[in-house]
Coordinates of C-alpha atoms and ligand atoms in Angstrom, one line a residue:
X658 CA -75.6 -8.7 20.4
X659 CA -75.3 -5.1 20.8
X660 CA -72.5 -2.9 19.0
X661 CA -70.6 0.2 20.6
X662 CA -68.9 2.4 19.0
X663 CA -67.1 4.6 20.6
X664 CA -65.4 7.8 18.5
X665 CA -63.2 8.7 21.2
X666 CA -61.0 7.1 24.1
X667 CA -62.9 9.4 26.5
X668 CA -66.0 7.7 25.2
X669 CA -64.4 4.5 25.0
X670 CA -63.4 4.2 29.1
X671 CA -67.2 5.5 29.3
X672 CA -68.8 2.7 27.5
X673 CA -66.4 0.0 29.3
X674 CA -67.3 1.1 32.7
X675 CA -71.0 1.2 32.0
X676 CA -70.7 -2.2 30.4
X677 CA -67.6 -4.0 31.8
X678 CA -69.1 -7.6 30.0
X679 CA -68.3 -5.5 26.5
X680 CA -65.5 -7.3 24.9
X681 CA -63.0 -4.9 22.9
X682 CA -63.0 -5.2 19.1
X683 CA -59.2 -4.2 17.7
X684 CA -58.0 -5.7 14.3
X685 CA -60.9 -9.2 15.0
X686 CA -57.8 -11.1 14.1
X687 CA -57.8 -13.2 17.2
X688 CA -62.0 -12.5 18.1
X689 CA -63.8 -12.4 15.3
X690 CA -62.1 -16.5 14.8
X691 CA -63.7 -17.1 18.3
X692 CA -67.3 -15.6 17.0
X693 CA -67.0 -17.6 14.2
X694 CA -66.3 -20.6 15.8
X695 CA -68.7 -20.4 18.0
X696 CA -66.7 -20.3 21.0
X697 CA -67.7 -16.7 22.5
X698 CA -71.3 -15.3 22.3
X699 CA -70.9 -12.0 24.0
X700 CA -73.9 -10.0 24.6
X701 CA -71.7 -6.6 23.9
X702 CA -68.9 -6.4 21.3
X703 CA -66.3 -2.7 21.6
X704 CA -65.8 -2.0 18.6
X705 CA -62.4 0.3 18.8
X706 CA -61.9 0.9 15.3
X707 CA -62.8 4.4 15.5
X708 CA -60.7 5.7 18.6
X709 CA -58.2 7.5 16.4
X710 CA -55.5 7.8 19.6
X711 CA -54.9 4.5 19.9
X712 CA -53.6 3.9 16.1
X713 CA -50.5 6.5 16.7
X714 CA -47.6 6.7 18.4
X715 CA -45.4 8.8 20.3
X716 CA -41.4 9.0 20.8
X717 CA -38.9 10.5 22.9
X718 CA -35.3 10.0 23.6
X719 CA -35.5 6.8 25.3
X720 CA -39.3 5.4 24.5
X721 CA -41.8 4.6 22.4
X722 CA -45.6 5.1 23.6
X723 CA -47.3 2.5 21.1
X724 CA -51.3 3.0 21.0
X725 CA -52.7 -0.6 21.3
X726 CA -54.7 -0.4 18.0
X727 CA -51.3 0.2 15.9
X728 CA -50.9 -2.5 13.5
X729 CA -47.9 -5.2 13.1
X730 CA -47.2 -3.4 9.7
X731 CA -46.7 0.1 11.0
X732 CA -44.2 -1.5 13.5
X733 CA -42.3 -3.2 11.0
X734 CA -42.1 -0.4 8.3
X735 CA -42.1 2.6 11.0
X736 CA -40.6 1.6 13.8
X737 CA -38.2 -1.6 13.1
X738 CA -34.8 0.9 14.0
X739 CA -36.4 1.8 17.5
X740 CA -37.9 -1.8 17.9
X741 CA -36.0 -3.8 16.6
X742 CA -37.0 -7.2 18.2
X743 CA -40.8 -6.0 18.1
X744 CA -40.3 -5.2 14.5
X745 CA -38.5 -9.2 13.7
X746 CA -41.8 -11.0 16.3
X747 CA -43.7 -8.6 14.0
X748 CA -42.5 -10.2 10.8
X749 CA -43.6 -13.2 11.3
X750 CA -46.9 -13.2 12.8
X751 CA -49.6 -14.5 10.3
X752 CA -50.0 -13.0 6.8
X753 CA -49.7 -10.0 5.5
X754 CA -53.8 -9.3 5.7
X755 CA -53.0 -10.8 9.7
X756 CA -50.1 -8.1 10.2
X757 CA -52.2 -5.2 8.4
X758 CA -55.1 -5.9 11.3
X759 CA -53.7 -7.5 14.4
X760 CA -52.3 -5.3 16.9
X761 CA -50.0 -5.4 20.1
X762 CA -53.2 -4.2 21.9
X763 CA -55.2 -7.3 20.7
X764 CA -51.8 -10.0 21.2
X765 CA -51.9 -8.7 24.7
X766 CA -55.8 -8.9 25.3
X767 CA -55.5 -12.3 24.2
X768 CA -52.5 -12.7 26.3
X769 CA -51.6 -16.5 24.3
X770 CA -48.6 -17.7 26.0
X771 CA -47.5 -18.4 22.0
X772 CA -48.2 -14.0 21.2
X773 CA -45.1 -13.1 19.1
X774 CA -45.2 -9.7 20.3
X775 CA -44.4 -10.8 24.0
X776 CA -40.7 -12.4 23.9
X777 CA -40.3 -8.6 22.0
X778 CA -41.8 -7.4 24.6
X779 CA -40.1 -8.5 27.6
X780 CA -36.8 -8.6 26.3
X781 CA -37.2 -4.9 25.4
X782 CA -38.0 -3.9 28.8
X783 CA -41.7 -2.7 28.5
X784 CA -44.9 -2.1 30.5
X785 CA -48.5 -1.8 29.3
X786 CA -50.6 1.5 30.1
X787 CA -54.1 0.5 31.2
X788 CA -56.6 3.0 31.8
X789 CA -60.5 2.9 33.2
X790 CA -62.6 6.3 34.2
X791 CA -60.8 5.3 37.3
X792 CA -57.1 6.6 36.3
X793 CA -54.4 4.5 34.4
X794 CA -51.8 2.8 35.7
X795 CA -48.6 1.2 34.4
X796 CA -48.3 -2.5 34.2
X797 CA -44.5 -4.1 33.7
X798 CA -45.2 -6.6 30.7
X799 CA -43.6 -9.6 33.4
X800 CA -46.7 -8.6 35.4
X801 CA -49.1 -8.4 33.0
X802 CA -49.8 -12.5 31.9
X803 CA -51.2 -14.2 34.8
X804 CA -52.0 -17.5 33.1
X805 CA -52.4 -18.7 29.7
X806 CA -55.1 -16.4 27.7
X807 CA -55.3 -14.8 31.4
X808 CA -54.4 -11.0 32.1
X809 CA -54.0 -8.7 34.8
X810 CA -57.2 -5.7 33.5
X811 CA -59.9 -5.2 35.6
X812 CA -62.8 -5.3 33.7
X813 CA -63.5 -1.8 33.1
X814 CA -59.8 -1.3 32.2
X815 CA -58.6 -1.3 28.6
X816 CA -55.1 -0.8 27.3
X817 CA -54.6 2.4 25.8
X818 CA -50.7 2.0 25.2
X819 CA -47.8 -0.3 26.1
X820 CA -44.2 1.9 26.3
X821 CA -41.5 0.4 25.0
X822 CA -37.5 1.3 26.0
X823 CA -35.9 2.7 22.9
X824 CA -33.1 0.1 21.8
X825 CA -29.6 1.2 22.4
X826 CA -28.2 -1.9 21.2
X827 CA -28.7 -5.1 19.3
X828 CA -31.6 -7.2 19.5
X829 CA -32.8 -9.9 17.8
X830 CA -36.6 -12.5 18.2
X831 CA -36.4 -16.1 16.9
X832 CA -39.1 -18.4 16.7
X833 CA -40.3 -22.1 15.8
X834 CA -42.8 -23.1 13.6
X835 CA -43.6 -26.1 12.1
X836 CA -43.1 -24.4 9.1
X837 CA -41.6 -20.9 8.3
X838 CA -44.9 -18.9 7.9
X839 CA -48.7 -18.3 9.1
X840 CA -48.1 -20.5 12.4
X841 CA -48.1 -20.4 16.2
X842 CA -44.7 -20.9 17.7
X843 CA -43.7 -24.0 18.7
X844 CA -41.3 -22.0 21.1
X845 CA -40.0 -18.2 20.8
X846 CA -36.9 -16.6 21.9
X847 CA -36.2 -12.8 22.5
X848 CA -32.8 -11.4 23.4
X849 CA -31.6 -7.6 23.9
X850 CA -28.5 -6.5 24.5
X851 CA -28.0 -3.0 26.8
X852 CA -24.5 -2.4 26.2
X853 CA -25.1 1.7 27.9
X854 CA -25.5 -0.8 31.4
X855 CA -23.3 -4.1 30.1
X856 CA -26.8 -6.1 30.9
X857 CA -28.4 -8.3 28.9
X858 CA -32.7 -9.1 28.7
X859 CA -34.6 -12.2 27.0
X860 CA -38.1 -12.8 27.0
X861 CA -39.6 -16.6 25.8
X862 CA -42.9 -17.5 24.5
X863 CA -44.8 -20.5 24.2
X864 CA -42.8 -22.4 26.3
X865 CA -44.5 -22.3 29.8
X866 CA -48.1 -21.2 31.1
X867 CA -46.7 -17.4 30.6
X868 CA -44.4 -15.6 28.2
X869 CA -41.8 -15.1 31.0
X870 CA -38.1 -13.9 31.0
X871 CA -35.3 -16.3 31.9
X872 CA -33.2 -14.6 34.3
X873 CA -31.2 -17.0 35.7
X874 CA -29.5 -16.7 32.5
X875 CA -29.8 -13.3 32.1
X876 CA -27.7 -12.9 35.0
X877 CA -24.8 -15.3 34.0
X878 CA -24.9 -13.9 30.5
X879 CA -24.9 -10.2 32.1
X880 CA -21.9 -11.5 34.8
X881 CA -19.4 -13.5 32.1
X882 CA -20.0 -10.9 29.3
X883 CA -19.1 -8.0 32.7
X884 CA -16.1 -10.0 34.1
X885 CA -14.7 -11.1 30.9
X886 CA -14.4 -7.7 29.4
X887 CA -16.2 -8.7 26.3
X888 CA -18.1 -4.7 26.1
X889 CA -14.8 -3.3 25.8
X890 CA -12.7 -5.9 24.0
X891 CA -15.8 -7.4 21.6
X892 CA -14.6 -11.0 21.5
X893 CA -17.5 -13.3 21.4
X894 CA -18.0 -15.4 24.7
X895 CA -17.0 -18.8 24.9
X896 CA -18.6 -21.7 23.5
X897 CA -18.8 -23.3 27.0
X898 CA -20.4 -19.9 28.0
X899 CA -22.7 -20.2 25.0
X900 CA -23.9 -23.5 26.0
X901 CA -24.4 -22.7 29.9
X902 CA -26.4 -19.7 28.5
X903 CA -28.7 -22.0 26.3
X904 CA -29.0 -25.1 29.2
X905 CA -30.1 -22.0 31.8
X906 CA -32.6 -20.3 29.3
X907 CA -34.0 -23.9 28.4
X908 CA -34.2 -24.3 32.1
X909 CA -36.4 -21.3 33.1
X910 CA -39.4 -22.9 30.3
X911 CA -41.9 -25.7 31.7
X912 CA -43.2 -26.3 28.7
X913 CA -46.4 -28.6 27.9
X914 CA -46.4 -31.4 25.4
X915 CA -49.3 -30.6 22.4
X916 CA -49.5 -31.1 19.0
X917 CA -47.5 -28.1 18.1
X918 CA -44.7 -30.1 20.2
X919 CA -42.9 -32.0 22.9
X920 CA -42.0 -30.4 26.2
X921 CA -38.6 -31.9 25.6
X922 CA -38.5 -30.3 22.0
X923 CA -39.7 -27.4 23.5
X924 CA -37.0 -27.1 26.0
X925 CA -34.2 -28.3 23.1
X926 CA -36.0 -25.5 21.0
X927 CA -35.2 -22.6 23.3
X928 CA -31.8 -23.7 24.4
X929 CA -30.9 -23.1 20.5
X930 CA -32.6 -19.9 19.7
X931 CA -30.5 -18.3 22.8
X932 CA -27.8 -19.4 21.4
X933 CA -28.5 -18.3 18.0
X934 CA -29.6 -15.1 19.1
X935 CA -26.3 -14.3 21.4
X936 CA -24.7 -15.2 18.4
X937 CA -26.7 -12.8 15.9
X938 CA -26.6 -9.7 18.1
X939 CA -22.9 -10.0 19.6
X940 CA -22.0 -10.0 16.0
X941 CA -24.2 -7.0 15.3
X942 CA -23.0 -5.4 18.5
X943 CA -19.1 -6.0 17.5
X944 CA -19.5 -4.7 13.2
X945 CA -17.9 -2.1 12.4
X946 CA -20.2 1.1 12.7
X947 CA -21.9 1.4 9.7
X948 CA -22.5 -1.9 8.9
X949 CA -25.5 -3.3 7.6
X950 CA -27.3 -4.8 11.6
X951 CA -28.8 -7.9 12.0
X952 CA -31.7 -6.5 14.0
Ligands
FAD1830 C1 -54.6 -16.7 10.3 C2 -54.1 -16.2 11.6 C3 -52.7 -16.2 11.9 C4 -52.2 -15.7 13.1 N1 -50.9 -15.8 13.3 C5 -50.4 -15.3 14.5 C6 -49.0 -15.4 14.7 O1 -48.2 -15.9 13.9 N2 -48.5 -14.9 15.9 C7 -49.3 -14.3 16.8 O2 -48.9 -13.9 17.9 N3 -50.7 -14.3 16.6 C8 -51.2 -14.7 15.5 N4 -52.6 -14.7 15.3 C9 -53.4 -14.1 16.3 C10 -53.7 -12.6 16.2 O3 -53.5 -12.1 14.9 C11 -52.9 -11.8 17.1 O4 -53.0 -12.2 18.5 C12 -53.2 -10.3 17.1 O5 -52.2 -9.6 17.8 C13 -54.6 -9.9 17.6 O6 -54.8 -8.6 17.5 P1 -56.2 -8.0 17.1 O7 -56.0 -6.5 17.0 O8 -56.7 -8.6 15.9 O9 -57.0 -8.4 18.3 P2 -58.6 -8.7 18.5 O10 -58.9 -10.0 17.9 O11 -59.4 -7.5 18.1 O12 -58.7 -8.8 20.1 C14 -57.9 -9.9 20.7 C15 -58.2 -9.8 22.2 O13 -57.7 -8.6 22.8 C16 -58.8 -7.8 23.4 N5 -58.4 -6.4 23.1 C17 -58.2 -5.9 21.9 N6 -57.8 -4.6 22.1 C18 -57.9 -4.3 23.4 C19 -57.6 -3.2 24.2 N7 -57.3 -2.0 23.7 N8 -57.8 -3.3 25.5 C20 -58.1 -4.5 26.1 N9 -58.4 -5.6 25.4 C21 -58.2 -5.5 24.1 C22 -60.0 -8.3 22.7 O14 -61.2 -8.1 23.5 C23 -59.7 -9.8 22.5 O15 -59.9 -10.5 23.7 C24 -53.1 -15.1 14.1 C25 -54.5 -15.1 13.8 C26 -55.0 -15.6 12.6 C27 -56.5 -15.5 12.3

């Protein structure tokens, strides 16, 4: 098996395109289990340990330009105020040793309909950055999953960043396990509220071929939270509205059974965590300023 190693990005796209069958090396979290195993015998590993651009980040106003090599603990103890539902998926992926290796990059090579970075993702409203010698383009995270462990890169493409909106407003990530640490979610649950354009965004994992965002009830959460004056006058919505919320995100999953879970759990499963979560961040976005935030 031969080993590159690039120093730079520039020589990074250069190896990729002279060997598009290399296989990116991030944190190994999710890889070097699948070498191990015996399940992947690549004749080119890329090792991008050394590309020192991609472990940084970058923020303006309104976004954060995450290099695909930073690591789930940076995001939790760095950038948890700007990310706030990046920073809770964060928190709960592996093990400490997992979260001090694996990155976004590697959750979004792998592209596991079960990645705890992607409800984050999608609720937050972000795209990844994928570049080749050709040019880089920008990929809206919806677009990027197009089956499970399937992705949109060509194969000389790489991510270099994905760019994540800035949160003006509560959010909050909830996930099932079947048990509270160092597993794959049974089912995953992502909500942001944008209160600058009274909408609201959710992204679900784990629950269908794709992580995927459920906007039918996006769009009844966005209309009876608009109509109802709830911005302006911070009462919670109605339980009935609660419930229609939960029934139309369980209804955007089609979940498999496996031995993580039923379908029908599945589905039950989500319907719950968008409740729980409208719950969590309308209280957030109703405390009085200054108090402690849920996100
Ligand atoms: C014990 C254990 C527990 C885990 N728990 C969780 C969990 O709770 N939640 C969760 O979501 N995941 C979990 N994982 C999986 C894994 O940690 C994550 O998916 C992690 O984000 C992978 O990142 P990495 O940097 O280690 O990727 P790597 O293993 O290095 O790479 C993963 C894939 O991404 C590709 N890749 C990496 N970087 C790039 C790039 N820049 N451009 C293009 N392709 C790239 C690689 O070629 C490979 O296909 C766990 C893994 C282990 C071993």
């Amino acid at each position: 098996m031969d080993f590159l190693r690039p120093a730079t990005w520039r020589e990074a796209l250069a190896a990729k395109a002279a060997h598009p069958d290399a296989v990116p090396l991030a944190g190994g979290t999710d890889l070097m289990v699948e070498l191990n195993f015996d399940r992947r015998r690549p004749d080119r590993l890329l090792d991008l340990g050394r590309v020192a651009e991609l472990a940084t980040w970058e923020t303006d106003e309104d976004t954060v330009r995450l290099g695909a090599g930073v690591p789930f603990r940076d995001i939790i103890e760095r950038l948890a105020p700007r990310l706030p539902a990046l920073a809770l998926a964060a928190h709960t992926v592996g093990s400490p040793q997992i979260r001090t290796r694996g990155t976004v990059g590697g959750n979004l090579g792998t592209a596991s309909p079960a990645g705890d970075a992607h409800p984050a993702l999608l609720a937050a409203g972000a795209s990844v950055e994928a570049e080749s010698v050709r040019g880089s383009r920008d990929i809206p995270v919806e677009e990027f999953f197009t089956g499970p462990k399937r992705n949109v890169l060509a194969a000389d493409e790489l991510i270099r960043a994905v760019r994540i909106d800035t949160a003006r407003g509560p959010q909050q990530f909830a996930k099932v396990g079947t048990r509270n640490a160092m597993v794959i979610a049974v089912c995953a649950f992502s909500l942001a509220l944008h209160p600058h354009t009274r909408t609201v965004t959710t992204g679900v994992g784990s629950a269908a071929p794709t992580p995927l965002r459920a906007r039918a009830a996006e769009a009844f959460l966005t209309g009876v939270l608009d109509e109802g004056g709830h911005w302006d006058h911070g009462r919670p919505v109605s339980p009935a509205a609660a419930a229609r919320f939960a029934e139309l995100a369980a209804g955007a999953c089609a979940p498999i059974d496996d031995v993580r879970g039923s379908a029908d759990y599945r589905r039950h499963a989500v319907g719950v965590l968008a409740r729980r979560t409208l719950h969590w961040t309308w209280t957030a976005y109703t405390a009085p300023k200054g108090a402690a935030s849920c996100a």
